[in-house]
XYZ file of C-alpha atoms in Angstrom:
756
model
C 20.808 119.594 -182.286
C 19.289 118.257 -179.561
C 17.111 121.201 -179.124
C 13.272 121.006 -179.389
C 12.910 122.866 -182.614
C 16.233 120.611 -184.375
C 13.936 118.080 -186.924
C 12.926 117.590 -190.121
C 14.461 120.257 -192.699
C 15.627 122.257 -189.886
C 18.047 119.471 -188.997
C 18.915 118.382 -192.506
C 19.375 122.489 -193.719
C 21.884 122.720 -189.837
C 23.290 119.518 -191.358
C 24.370 121.207 -194.132
C 25.509 124.670 -193.204
C 27.779 122.416 -191.266
C 28.808 119.989 -194.988
C 29.488 123.944 -196.711
C 31.804 125.364 -194.179
C 33.736 122.872 -195.047
C 34.815 124.517 -198.291
C 34.858 128.418 -197.320
C 37.139 130.073 -195.638
C 38.277 129.510 -192.029
C 37.239 132.533 -190.895
C 33.577 132.184 -192.105
C 30.772 132.123 -190.104
C 27.119 131.022 -189.605
C 24.663 132.237 -187.622
C 21.082 131.334 -186.769
C 19.414 134.604 -186.251
C 16.118 133.904 -185.910
C 15.770 129.894 -184.928
C 11.657 129.414 -185.974
C 12.502 131.068 -189.669
C 15.049 128.804 -190.584
C 13.023 126.359 -192.522
C 12.447 130.093 -194.959
C 16.197 129.726 -196.207
C 16.043 133.633 -196.032
C 20.035 133.948 -196.940
C 20.197 137.804 -195.668
C 22.355 140.417 -194.503
C 19.453 141.227 -192.195
C 15.827 139.847 -191.364
C 14.654 136.654 -190.129
C 16.520 133.488 -191.376
C 19.974 132.635 -191.644
C 22.955 134.790 -192.165
C 26.213 133.401 -193.610
C 28.937 136.060 -194.126
C 32.880 135.641 -194.650
C 35.094 136.629 -191.545
C 37.162 139.753 -192.588
C 40.490 140.622 -190.678
C 40.856 144.046 -188.997
C 44.299 145.650 -189.290
C 45.770 148.110 -186.274
C 49.428 148.554 -187.838
C 49.700 152.140 -189.191
C 52.825 151.177 -190.838
C 51.835 148.689 -193.236
C 49.466 150.717 -194.921
C 48.949 150.198 -198.937
C 49.179 153.716 -200.435
C 47.437 153.136 -203.817
C 44.511 150.932 -202.197
C 43.964 154.223 -199.756
C 43.982 156.661 -202.747
C 41.720 154.698 -204.400
C 39.451 154.049 -201.526
C 38.963 157.919 -201.292
C 38.913 158.545 -204.655
C 36.043 156.420 -204.953
C 33.764 156.814 -201.735
C 34.830 160.722 -200.567
C 34.032 164.107 -202.180
C 37.547 165.195 -201.821
C 40.120 166.983 -204.542
C 43.014 165.113 -205.263
C 45.369 167.647 -203.533
C 43.098 166.892 -199.892
C 43.878 163.162 -200.354
C 47.506 163.782 -201.102
C 47.971 165.863 -197.802
C 46.077 162.777 -195.716
C 48.157 160.140 -197.547
C 50.854 162.300 -195.919
C 49.691 162.608 -193.237
C 48.852 158.381 -192.486
C 52.352 158.139 -193.983
C 54.397 160.378 -191.439
C 52.879 158.211 -188.926
C 50.883 161.496 -187.424
C 47.799 159.280 -187.268
C 46.804 155.946 -186.109
C 44.852 153.802 -188.743
C 42.650 150.821 -187.721
C 41.046 149.500 -191.017
C 40.469 145.936 -192.582
C 42.395 143.784 -194.829
C 40.588 144.700 -198.216
C 40.404 148.624 -197.594
C 36.520 148.765 -197.487
C 36.959 150.725 -193.788
C 39.631 152.903 -192.919
C 39.895 154.921 -190.000
C 42.539 157.435 -188.917
C 42.867 158.767 -185.364
C 44.853 161.498 -183.870
C 45.342 163.033 -180.261
C 44.889 166.654 -180.293
C 46.611 169.223 -177.756
C 43.792 168.643 -175.303
C 44.213 164.965 -175.070
C 40.939 164.100 -176.150
C 41.345 161.821 -179.686
C 39.772 163.006 -182.948
C 38.304 161.262 -184.966
C 40.232 162.432 -188.879
C 38.627 159.947 -191.326
C 36.071 157.343 -191.039
C 35.805 155.946 -194.748
C 34.000 152.733 -195.980
C 32.288 151.139 -198.765
C 28.731 149.485 -199.285
C 30.252 146.490 -198.849
C 31.490 147.021 -195.354
C 28.276 147.783 -194.792
C 26.611 145.206 -196.057
C 28.679 142.807 -193.931
C 28.445 145.131 -190.879
C 32.476 145.555 -191.028
C 31.927 149.364 -190.342
C 30.295 148.433 -187.261
C 33.144 146.143 -186.098
C 35.955 148.483 -186.765
C 33.593 151.077 -184.939
C 33.183 148.991 -181.586
C 36.911 148.696 -181.734
C 37.363 152.457 -181.851
C 34.978 152.560 -179.016
C 36.620 149.985 -176.779
C 40.129 151.709 -177.426
C 39.276 155.107 -177.163
C 37.115 155.849 -173.716
C 36.434 159.417 -175.660
C 36.617 160.866 -178.960
C 35.356 163.841 -180.933
C 34.762 164.838 -184.673
C 33.334 166.752 -186.886
C 30.905 166.755 -190.148
C 28.628 168.703 -192.600
C 26.097 170.475 -191.302
C 24.090 169.001 -193.738
C 25.464 165.303 -193.918
C 22.929 162.333 -195.061
C 24.053 160.327 -192.032
C 23.903 162.917 -189.279
C 21.245 160.324 -188.157
C 23.623 157.228 -187.409
C 26.195 159.958 -185.899
C 24.078 160.971 -183.364
C 23.205 157.083 -182.454
C 26.944 156.541 -181.701
C 27.877 160.226 -180.447
C 26.602 161.393 -176.554
C 25.810 165.202 -177.342
C 26.434 167.563 -180.181
C 26.733 171.170 -181.095
C 26.579 173.002 -184.200
C 29.593 175.151 -185.293
C 29.141 177.659 -188.653
C 28.574 174.792 -191.746
C 29.694 172.085 -189.390
C 28.316 169.973 -186.352
C 30.671 168.957 -183.978
C 29.824 165.121 -182.356
C 31.751 163.651 -179.108
C 31.217 160.875 -176.642
C 33.003 159.982 -173.703
C 33.925 163.918 -172.726
C 33.528 164.994 -169.545
C 35.372 168.208 -169.471
C 33.256 170.564 -170.859
C 36.166 172.773 -171.398
C 37.915 170.032 -174.022
C 35.300 170.051 -176.226
C 34.973 174.301 -176.238
C 38.332 173.936 -177.258
C 37.953 171.874 -179.913
C 35.011 174.204 -181.189
C 37.307 177.269 -180.638
C 39.923 175.411 -182.827
C 36.870 174.612 -185.436
C 35.534 177.785 -185.778
C 39.315 179.378 -186.463
C 41.317 176.758 -188.425
C 38.250 175.629 -190.864
C 38.806 172.158 -189.364
C 37.419 169.710 -191.705
C 37.670 166.434 -190.255
C 35.021 163.565 -190.941
C 32.082 165.353 -192.881
C 34.090 166.043 -195.661
C 33.950 162.091 -196.557
C 30.598 160.151 -198.120
C 31.335 157.788 -195.617
C 28.315 155.415 -194.542
C 29.190 154.803 -190.909
C 27.061 152.467 -189.826
C 23.891 150.233 -191.066
C 22.618 149.335 -187.874
C 20.386 152.100 -185.191
C 21.808 149.936 -182.257
C 23.305 151.278 -178.972
C 27.178 150.459 -178.343
C 27.394 148.284 -175.799
C 28.554 149.731 -172.006
C 28.192 153.757 -173.019
C 23.955 155.165 -173.027
C 22.855 157.183 -175.360
C 21.942 159.770 -172.807
C 25.448 159.865 -171.005
C 25.725 163.356 -169.566
C 23.755 165.079 -171.575
C 21.849 167.115 -169.647
C 25.673 168.428 -168.080
C 26.457 168.795 -171.630
C 23.481 171.145 -172.912
C 24.067 173.428 -170.255
C 27.664 174.548 -172.153
C 26.492 174.840 -175.538
C 23.157 175.692 -177.825
C 22.320 172.261 -178.735
C 18.984 171.273 -181.172
C 16.549 171.728 -179.328
C 14.346 167.677 -178.848
C 10.560 168.317 -179.689
C 8.893 166.139 -177.312
C 6.082 164.429 -179.536
C 2.414 163.016 -177.890
C 1.041 160.414 -179.519
C -2.548 158.938 -178.935
C -3.565 155.830 -180.643
C -0.506 154.001 -180.279
C -1.677 150.234 -180.841
C -2.404 150.222 -184.581
C 0.551 149.569 -187.258
C 0.664 152.989 -187.985
C 1.175 154.002 -184.293
C 3.720 151.034 -183.520
C 5.624 152.822 -186.962
C 5.595 155.885 -185.735
C 7.401 154.520 -182.681
C 9.859 153.356 -184.433
C 10.810 156.373 -186.718
C 10.482 158.574 -183.404
C 12.925 156.295 -181.596
C 15.486 157.398 -183.999
C 14.483 160.846 -185.350
C 17.529 163.266 -183.688
C 15.572 165.691 -182.612
C 12.231 164.372 -181.697
C 11.419 162.603 -178.225
C 8.535 160.384 -177.005
C 6.864 161.877 -174.172
C 3.750 160.143 -173.758
C 2.257 157.536 -175.460
C -1.639 156.440 -175.467
C -3.306 153.265 -175.167
C -6.395 152.191 -173.736
C -5.462 148.481 -174.749
C -1.563 148.785 -173.323
C -2.376 150.705 -170.732
C 0.794 150.590 -167.652
C 2.692 148.193 -170.042
C 6.546 149.251 -170.805
C 6.873 150.155 -174.663
C 9.542 148.146 -175.744
C 9.486 149.347 -179.259
C 11.045 153.009 -177.894
C 15.092 152.026 -176.568
C 15.870 155.949 -176.368
C 14.360 156.338 -172.882
C 11.643 154.329 -170.516
C 8.052 155.001 -171.598
C 5.081 153.541 -170.551
C 1.804 153.441 -171.953
C -1.106 155.633 -170.698
C -4.386 156.025 -171.420
C -5.117 159.474 -171.498
C -8.425 161.202 -171.557
C -8.773 164.506 -174.197
C -8.474 166.749 -170.704
C -5.287 165.274 -169.748
C -3.686 165.548 -172.960
C -4.780 169.166 -172.801
C -3.489 169.911 -169.801
C 0.376 168.296 -170.716
C 2.629 171.701 -170.873
C 5.327 169.789 -172.086
C 4.522 168.605 -175.539
C 5.070 170.397 -178.606
C 3.396 168.417 -180.985
C 0.673 166.120 -180.131
C -0.135 163.039 -183.017
C -3.373 161.249 -183.252
C -3.228 158.140 -184.625
C -6.516 157.496 -183.643
C -9.958 155.264 -186.623
C -12.253 158.302 -188.608
C -14.345 160.109 -186.267
C -12.717 159.813 -182.629
C -10.287 162.204 -182.540
C -12.402 165.493 -182.229
C -12.563 165.773 -178.452
C -8.796 165.814 -177.985
C -9.022 168.280 -180.893
C -11.022 170.354 -178.930
C -10.030 170.254 -175.758
C -6.190 170.869 -176.389
C -7.797 174.001 -178.702
C -9.518 175.056 -175.559
C -7.010 174.826 -173.039
C -3.604 175.930 -175.336
C -5.791 178.635 -177.617
C -3.738 179.934 -180.386
C -0.263 178.780 -179.093
C -1.449 175.224 -178.870
C 0.773 172.652 -179.545
C 1.025 171.504 -182.865
C -1.424 169.153 -183.910
C -1.293 166.163 -186.678
C -4.283 164.209 -187.010
C -3.574 161.217 -188.960
C -7.637 160.185 -189.544
C -9.030 161.687 -192.575
C -11.840 163.439 -190.424
C -10.030 167.635 -190.774
C -8.896 166.990 -194.623
C -11.742 168.637 -195.864
C -11.397 171.042 -193.446
C -10.146 174.740 -194.965
C -8.723 176.079 -191.253
C -6.224 172.678 -191.755
C -3.354 172.347 -193.476
C -3.259 169.680 -195.649
C 0.117 167.502 -195.228
C 1.257 166.550 -198.886
C 4.531 168.351 -198.973
C 5.392 167.255 -203.047
C 2.061 168.907 -204.306
C -0.318 172.121 -204.008
C 3.222 174.215 -203.157
C 2.242 172.879 -199.853
C 5.848 172.741 -198.349
C 6.215 176.230 -197.155
C 2.595 176.073 -195.636
C 3.391 173.242 -193.447
C 6.104 174.805 -191.718
C 4.147 177.562 -190.527
C 1.284 175.521 -189.625
C 0.038 174.059 -186.544
C -3.079 171.705 -187.658
C -2.087 169.456 -189.909
C -3.869 166.847 -191.943
C -2.224 163.830 -193.136
C -3.183 162.600 -196.117
C -4.406 158.994 -196.710
C -2.203 156.032 -198.535
C -4.465 155.769 -201.205
C -5.221 159.358 -201.778
C -1.220 160.009 -201.507
C -0.259 157.784 -204.178
C -3.265 158.129 -206.537
C -2.959 162.152 -206.517
C 1.223 162.040 -206.928
C 0.241 159.514 -209.735
C -1.979 161.457 -211.998
C -0.931 165.270 -211.079
C 1.376 165.871 -213.135
C -0.927 165.327 -215.892
C -3.916 167.711 -214.380
C -3.038 170.064 -217.207
C -4.188 168.139 -219.950
C -6.345 166.274 -218.113
C -9.845 165.268 -220.772
C -13.073 166.764 -218.920
C -14.901 164.705 -220.458
C -14.149 161.487 -218.526
C -12.062 161.039 -215.273
C -9.417 158.603 -214.306
C -9.719 155.661 -212.697
C -7.703 154.132 -210.052
C -7.425 150.537 -209.488
C -6.147 149.770 -205.913
C -5.013 146.832 -203.802
C -3.612 147.177 -200.360
C -1.921 144.579 -197.858
C -4.368 143.733 -195.127
C -2.551 146.184 -192.686
C -4.576 148.586 -194.249
C -7.933 147.016 -192.636
C -6.449 147.740 -189.009
C -5.769 145.542 -186.092
C -9.615 145.129 -185.495
C -10.117 141.149 -186.835
C -12.620 141.086 -189.676
C -12.578 139.215 -193.251
C -10.599 141.821 -194.790
C -7.674 141.398 -192.134
C -7.997 137.706 -191.919
C -5.346 135.660 -193.196
C -7.264 132.413 -193.698
C -9.726 134.581 -195.838
C -7.142 135.963 -197.879
C -5.291 133.124 -199.400
C -5.227 132.521 -202.767
C -7.889 135.934 -202.719
C -8.579 139.515 -203.484
C -11.630 141.460 -201.738
C -13.129 144.828 -203.250
C -14.739 146.837 -200.542
C -16.119 150.191 -200.606
C -16.751 150.145 -204.497
C -18.042 153.677 -204.951
C -17.997 156.604 -202.714
C -14.452 155.788 -200.777
C -13.426 158.759 -198.216
C -10.252 158.964 -200.514
C -11.918 158.664 -203.686
C -13.913 162.394 -202.663
C -10.601 163.208 -200.856
C -7.986 162.393 -204.296
C -11.176 164.647 -206.278
C -11.727 167.488 -203.875
C -7.566 168.295 -203.534
C -6.708 167.695 -207.382
C -10.178 169.200 -208.518
C -11.677 166.484 -210.943
C -13.674 163.570 -209.849
C -11.918 160.303 -210.480
C -13.060 156.710 -209.801
C -11.914 154.564 -207.210
C -11.787 150.901 -206.205
C -9.936 149.501 -203.250
C -9.034 146.249 -203.357
C -7.369 143.798 -200.116
C -4.744 141.818 -201.195
C -3.204 138.702 -198.812
C 0.539 140.263 -198.480
C 0.668 142.212 -194.798
C 2.065 146.025 -196.212
C 2.001 148.138 -199.506
C -0.297 149.419 -202.096
C -0.186 148.461 -205.932
C -1.897 151.227 -207.905
C -3.012 151.038 -211.238
C -4.357 154.578 -212.636
C -5.818 155.253 -215.901
C -5.806 158.969 -216.988
C -7.699 160.494 -220.386
C -5.920 162.986 -221.997
C -7.223 165.935 -224.310
C -4.492 165.661 -226.217
C -1.724 162.965 -227.828
C 1.628 162.010 -226.112
C 3.922 160.092 -226.202
C 5.768 157.744 -223.756
C 8.752 160.026 -223.866
C 6.412 163.192 -222.752
C 4.615 161.672 -219.963
C 7.839 160.192 -218.710
C 9.803 163.923 -218.902
C 6.102 165.474 -216.644
C 6.870 162.726 -214.229
C 10.244 163.442 -214.027
C 10.417 167.464 -214.098
C 7.660 167.581 -211.394
C 9.408 165.373 -209.133
C 12.868 166.603 -209.476
C 14.646 166.856 -206.373
C 11.851 164.967 -203.939
C 13.268 162.565 -202.314
C 10.108 160.802 -201.198
C 8.767 159.966 -204.881
C 11.216 158.023 -207.350
C 10.251 158.015 -211.038
C 11.314 154.572 -212.276
C 10.547 155.607 -216.171
C 8.703 153.574 -218.713
C 10.751 150.634 -218.978
C 10.148 149.706 -215.319
C 6.160 148.803 -213.572
C 6.661 149.061 -210.370
C 5.718 146.306 -208.379
C 4.321 145.548 -204.900
C 6.545 143.475 -203.333
C 9.361 146.329 -203.478
C 7.979 148.886 -201.682
C 7.203 147.209 -198.041
C 9.039 148.826 -195.745
C 9.942 151.675 -198.058
C 9.714 155.514 -196.782
C 9.179 156.527 -201.032
C 6.072 156.713 -203.699
C 7.457 155.096 -206.416
C 6.062 155.427 -209.871
C 6.691 154.117 -213.787
C 5.621 151.894 -215.826
C 3.852 154.818 -218.267
C 2.038 153.382 -221.442
C 0.114 155.262 -224.109
C -3.439 154.003 -225.829
C -2.324 153.259 -229.539
C -4.864 156.436 -229.590
C -2.638 158.723 -227.790
C -4.760 159.705 -225.336
C -4.713 157.726 -223.033
C -1.966 156.894 -220.092
C -1.763 154.586 -217.916
C 0.507 154.694 -214.759
C 1.498 152.361 -212.546
C 2.438 152.808 -208.944
C 3.155 151.541 -204.875
C 3.369 152.741 -201.795
C 3.867 151.378 -197.982
C 0.409 152.403 -196.115
C 2.390 152.324 -193.170
C 5.169 154.653 -193.885
C 4.399 156.828 -196.511
C 1.147 156.458 -196.583
C 1.170 157.547 -192.961
C 3.992 157.145 -190.503
C 6.596 158.953 -193.129
C 4.411 161.492 -194.028
C 3.855 162.519 -190.874
C 7.738 162.056 -190.046
C 9.801 161.493 -192.846
C 12.825 160.677 -191.538
C 15.439 157.519 -192.987
C 13.825 153.954 -192.319
C 16.040 152.072 -190.248
C 14.283 148.788 -190.322
C 10.909 146.428 -190.628
C 9.194 144.029 -188.648
C 8.925 139.749 -189.226
C 7.862 138.737 -192.358
C 4.172 137.135 -193.165
C 4.817 133.768 -194.955
C 4.556 130.684 -193.395
C 7.146 129.088 -195.256
C 5.361 126.253 -196.174
C 7.231 125.625 -199.027
C 10.049 127.860 -198.797
C 12.674 124.182 -198.592
C 12.928 121.153 -200.478
C 9.566 121.480 -201.978
C 6.994 118.862 -202.219
C 9.565 117.070 -204.974
C 12.270 116.669 -202.629
C 15.382 117.286 -204.677
C 14.428 117.459 -207.930
C 11.758 120.355 -207.069
C 14.528 122.775 -208.153
C 17.445 121.471 -209.144
C 17.432 119.288 -211.697
C 20.177 116.834 -210.826
C 19.101 113.151 -211.199
C 21.127 112.517 -207.784
C 21.359 114.357 -204.719
C 25.076 116.036 -203.990
C 26.540 116.320 -200.415
C 26.566 120.494 -200.478
C 22.700 120.864 -201.547
C 20.765 123.144 -199.650
C 17.268 123.280 -201.457
C 15.541 126.211 -201.489
C 15.663 128.823 -204.740
C 19.280 129.479 -204.613
C 22.253 126.968 -203.217
C 24.753 128.257 -201.178
C 27.644 127.045 -203.091
C 26.496 129.360 -205.820
C 25.437 132.282 -203.647
C 28.679 131.902 -201.450
C 31.547 130.516 -203.318
C 35.319 129.749 -201.716
C 36.115 133.029 -201.868
C 33.198 134.905 -200.620
C 30.464 135.919 -201.973
C 29.796 137.114 -205.473
C 27.325 137.611 -207.848
C 27.133 136.474 -211.635
C 24.506 138.921 -212.364
C 25.585 141.935 -210.911
C 27.277 144.844 -213.558
C 31.247 145.572 -212.795
C 31.840 148.803 -213.907
C 34.667 151.107 -214.053
C 33.877 154.526 -212.760
C 34.519 157.680 -214.522
C 33.228 160.802 -212.902
C 32.251 164.149 -214.144
C 34.735 166.443 -211.727
C 37.532 164.233 -212.273
C 36.797 164.094 -216.308
C 37.198 168.130 -215.541
C 40.442 167.334 -213.707
C 41.765 165.534 -216.447
C 41.178 167.981 -219.183
C 42.486 171.185 -217.357
C 45.844 169.164 -216.314
C 46.272 168.285 -220.095
C 46.099 164.608 -219.323
C 42.997 164.572 -221.996
C 42.838 166.123 -224.857
C 39.093 167.496 -226.320
C 38.185 168.993 -229.373
C 35.421 169.290 -232.054
C 37.136 166.739 -233.784
C 38.336 164.445 -231.018
C 35.599 161.842 -229.388
C 36.958 160.508 -226.755
C 37.087 156.413 -226.195
C 37.349 153.912 -223.465
C 40.936 152.810 -225.010
C 41.902 156.574 -225.082
C 41.346 156.359 -221.503
C 43.457 153.288 -221.128
C 46.124 154.922 -222.873
C 45.943 157.890 -221.478
C 45.934 156.529 -217.989
C 43.206 158.373 -216.956
C 41.391 154.915 -216.712
C 43.887 152.609 -214.385
C 41.683 149.630 -214.766
C 38.453 148.556 -217.175
C 36.669 146.341 -214.913
C 34.495 143.136 -216.980
C 31.658 144.826 -218.139
C 33.236 148.258 -219.104
C 32.838 151.860 -218.230
C 30.144 153.950 -216.367
C 30.204 158.304 -216.596
C 28.606 159.052 -213.427
C 27.659 162.781 -212.568
C 29.411 163.436 -209.452
C 30.874 166.858 -209.524
C 28.915 168.151 -212.317
C 28.214 171.595 -211.017
C 32.220 172.051 -211.773
C 32.299 170.782 -215.126
C 32.903 173.340 -218.059
C 33.916 171.216 -220.977
C 32.587 170.741 -224.320
C 33.579 166.676 -224.819
C 32.812 163.872 -226.955
C 33.244 160.968 -225.595
C 31.910 157.354 -225.377
C 31.423 154.859 -222.910
C 29.816 152.138 -222.082
C 27.022 153.260 -219.345
C 26.122 156.547 -218.689
C 23.587 158.238 -215.792
C 20.716 160.467 -217.151
C 22.328 163.525 -215.086
C 25.667 162.848 -216.736
C 24.063 162.539 -219.820
C 22.141 165.622 -219.740
C 25.460 167.882 -218.206
C 27.610 166.640 -221.022
C 25.019 167.487 -223.476
C 23.841 170.965 -221.789
C 27.460 172.097 -222.452
C 27.213 171.500 -226.430
C 29.524 168.013 -226.130
C 27.876 164.702 -227.256
C 27.934 161.466 -225.117
C 26.861 157.659 -226.532
C 27.304 154.131 -225.031
C 28.613 151.887 -227.323
C 28.806 147.993 -226.996
C 32.661 146.724 -226.639
C 32.154 143.102 -226.756
C 33.912 140.587 -224.377
C 36.822 140.091 -226.850
C 37.462 143.342 -226.602
C 37.124 144.141 -223.162
C 39.194 141.248 -222.460
C 42.103 142.761 -224.936
C 41.974 146.328 -223.411
C 42.508 144.803 -220.165
C 44.797 142.569 -221.222
C 47.197 144.357 -223.521
C 50.520 142.571 -223.275
C 48.752 139.116 -223.201
C 46.095 138.968 -225.886
C 47.390 140.181 -229.599
C 43.282 140.918 -230.391
C 42.775 144.742 -232.318
C 40.325 146.354 -230.949
C 36.772 146.133 -233.308
C 32.849 147.209 -233.923
C 30.978 144.585 -231.976
C 26.989 143.679 -231.953
C 24.746 143.190 -228.711
C 23.934 139.541 -228.897
C 20.845 139.067 -225.969
C 17.379 141.060 -225.929
C 18.771 143.054 -222.991
C 21.948 143.782 -224.798
C 20.433 145.228 -227.717
C 17.148 147.110 -225.393
C 20.252 149.277 -223.870
C 22.057 150.186 -227.219
C 18.613 151.379 -229.545
C 17.403 153.250 -226.877
C 17.754 157.081 -227.415
C 16.878 157.553 -224.108
C 20.572 155.660 -222.828
C 22.632 157.649 -226.292
C 22.232 153.876 -227.177
C 24.942 153.966 -230.441
C 22.374 151.456 -232.534
C 19.376 154.377 -231.822
C 19.893 156.297 -235.013
C 19.188 152.877 -236.597
C 15.834 152.307 -234.939
C 13.849 155.408 -233.904
C 10.840 153.987 -233.570
C 9.247 151.179 -231.235
C 8.158 149.633 -234.604
C 12.322 149.769 -235.664
C 13.489 148.951 -232.278
C 11.362 145.607 -232.518
C 12.627 144.633 -235.901
C 16.334 145.473 -235.541
C 16.115 143.404 -232.426
C 15.091 140.531 -234.500
C 17.768 141.190 -236.933
C 20.435 141.282 -234.755
C 19.183 137.794 -232.846
C 18.857 136.109 -235.809
C 21.978 137.649 -237.520
C 20.650 138.987 -240.585
C 21.596 142.211 -239.529
C 24.192 143.756 -241.909
C 25.968 144.906 -238.589
C 26.877 141.166 -237.920
C 29.293 141.005 -240.831
C 31.802 143.216 -238.581
C 32.357 139.937 -237.438
């Protein structure tokens, strides 16, 4: 409390944190992880501000394992069959493995000692809750401290391999598996384990859907490069490509450094910046790299670089390209240009993998021109409608970018004070991205860019004239069909309009909010993209994001507000635990840990589990049989009904083969498509609180299950939506009918309400 920065609202905030802790369990803790941002009142699990979380007890007793909770965890978080789960549970019960877990069964790790003496991580499973609360990382750190060496395997195509690389000292591919290890000094031990994996088909950790960690920090005491060179001599590991970065001072260059740092197959060899020459690169933690100031000839003479990334302004990279091509000839390293210099050069490959069948071309290209940020979002927004464009009109694009798009060189377009409560149009005709979009799509476009007062992220609103009439559903279908399977393009549908505040720090393009003009021949599409990531760095290295920089807000009125207590709490007199801000701590963090009052709690039913119930005879299906929530409970298929109903998920859709008629409260689009493709039917019904209470507690409540009618606009919109297969959708087939039905239900004047 005596520190210089503890004063005014910050001092009051610390006192209120103390008062809050008096109402929480003794295992709770409060960490001020960034004192200068304390006034912002960011109650988050990462980033700046204040971190408040409930403590979790870690248990290392293998004899006290609740098998029911373990089975539930494995069913919810893994892709294993019931037979595999029972086999593993038997191994745990027999004492064949040592167990390290938390008290809530959000994390479960099992370690066994193999014949060669090196422990083997047999299983590591955790929930999203454990990941967000860093419980997974705590358990992993305990494993690292108690086991100086460890070996484990994962699937070769595991989505979490980047995380495993962070915790391992080395790896080797064995068939469809990847073997990881740390702390193993004798190569013979690894060789024996690899032979065992090859001969016995050992599965290991990789068969789970575990999210090991939510952090990229190295484990203390064990360097990432621990004897890696020695291990590489024994086995063929994935080759690491060495990258040279020219132009590292800008925002895009800094993001590239972060991406290369966490990429398992990339290594930063050289980093060039005239202003930062001689300084160490602190953002790159994999090894020590110092900024240099490479000339074009010096760069061309480097023989240990596989790829040169040119993150330079327009018109500057040509000397570097010419020098490298002249020095190395046709076998020159990959050249990746982030400027606009070569986007119109036919000898360079345009680096937009989602369109123009470019993905195959990019694999063999040695000169790649990276698309622009505005151009990427604009092309993705227009491409699905190209076949029905009106030839007599042109699409128009209204774009607003954060001021990071204006670069680091001071100008009115990146002056925070000038941008306060302001938006500035610039290059209103003949912008380079207007030419780029038009040349790639094969049609002229109109583009007007603006710069806003936020730091990063682009908001695009695109108006597309068409030559034929279309509906909103048809437009959404065209987008979903074109971008199906694209991990870095997300189609959010017509109901949701992408917003720029949610795209900052994300690696994908979000497109949606589809609207059709009353005439049916004009479509408006909204899209958002992070100009520093998918608009630049991620386009060059499409890898998972692991962090972002500091926020740009000043926190001027984010505390109690200029009106003090009466600004947000709507109370006449203050109370002792008041925290100010948007949401008080007492509300966000109740006595027994954090619970969200608005998050849906749904029981999950998966397609592969549904197929298992049908094959084992637990669930009967037929043309005249409709499977209901009540039937799932009575047959024992569903052990517990959560407060908001049941959701049908598409996990294991490839194994589902049965025709079924089913009613649930929620369902994903993939699950709906799979059910209907087999000739079945699915409808989402509203049960109501009274019915769910009766189904959850049949011994306590003697209320028969009866029809219920949704009573809020959000519920009515969900259950009258034909896309979601709402059970009321046949009553309202057009938007006008849906609106009228909503009004009648809200006024309780519709005949359906007579069923109450």
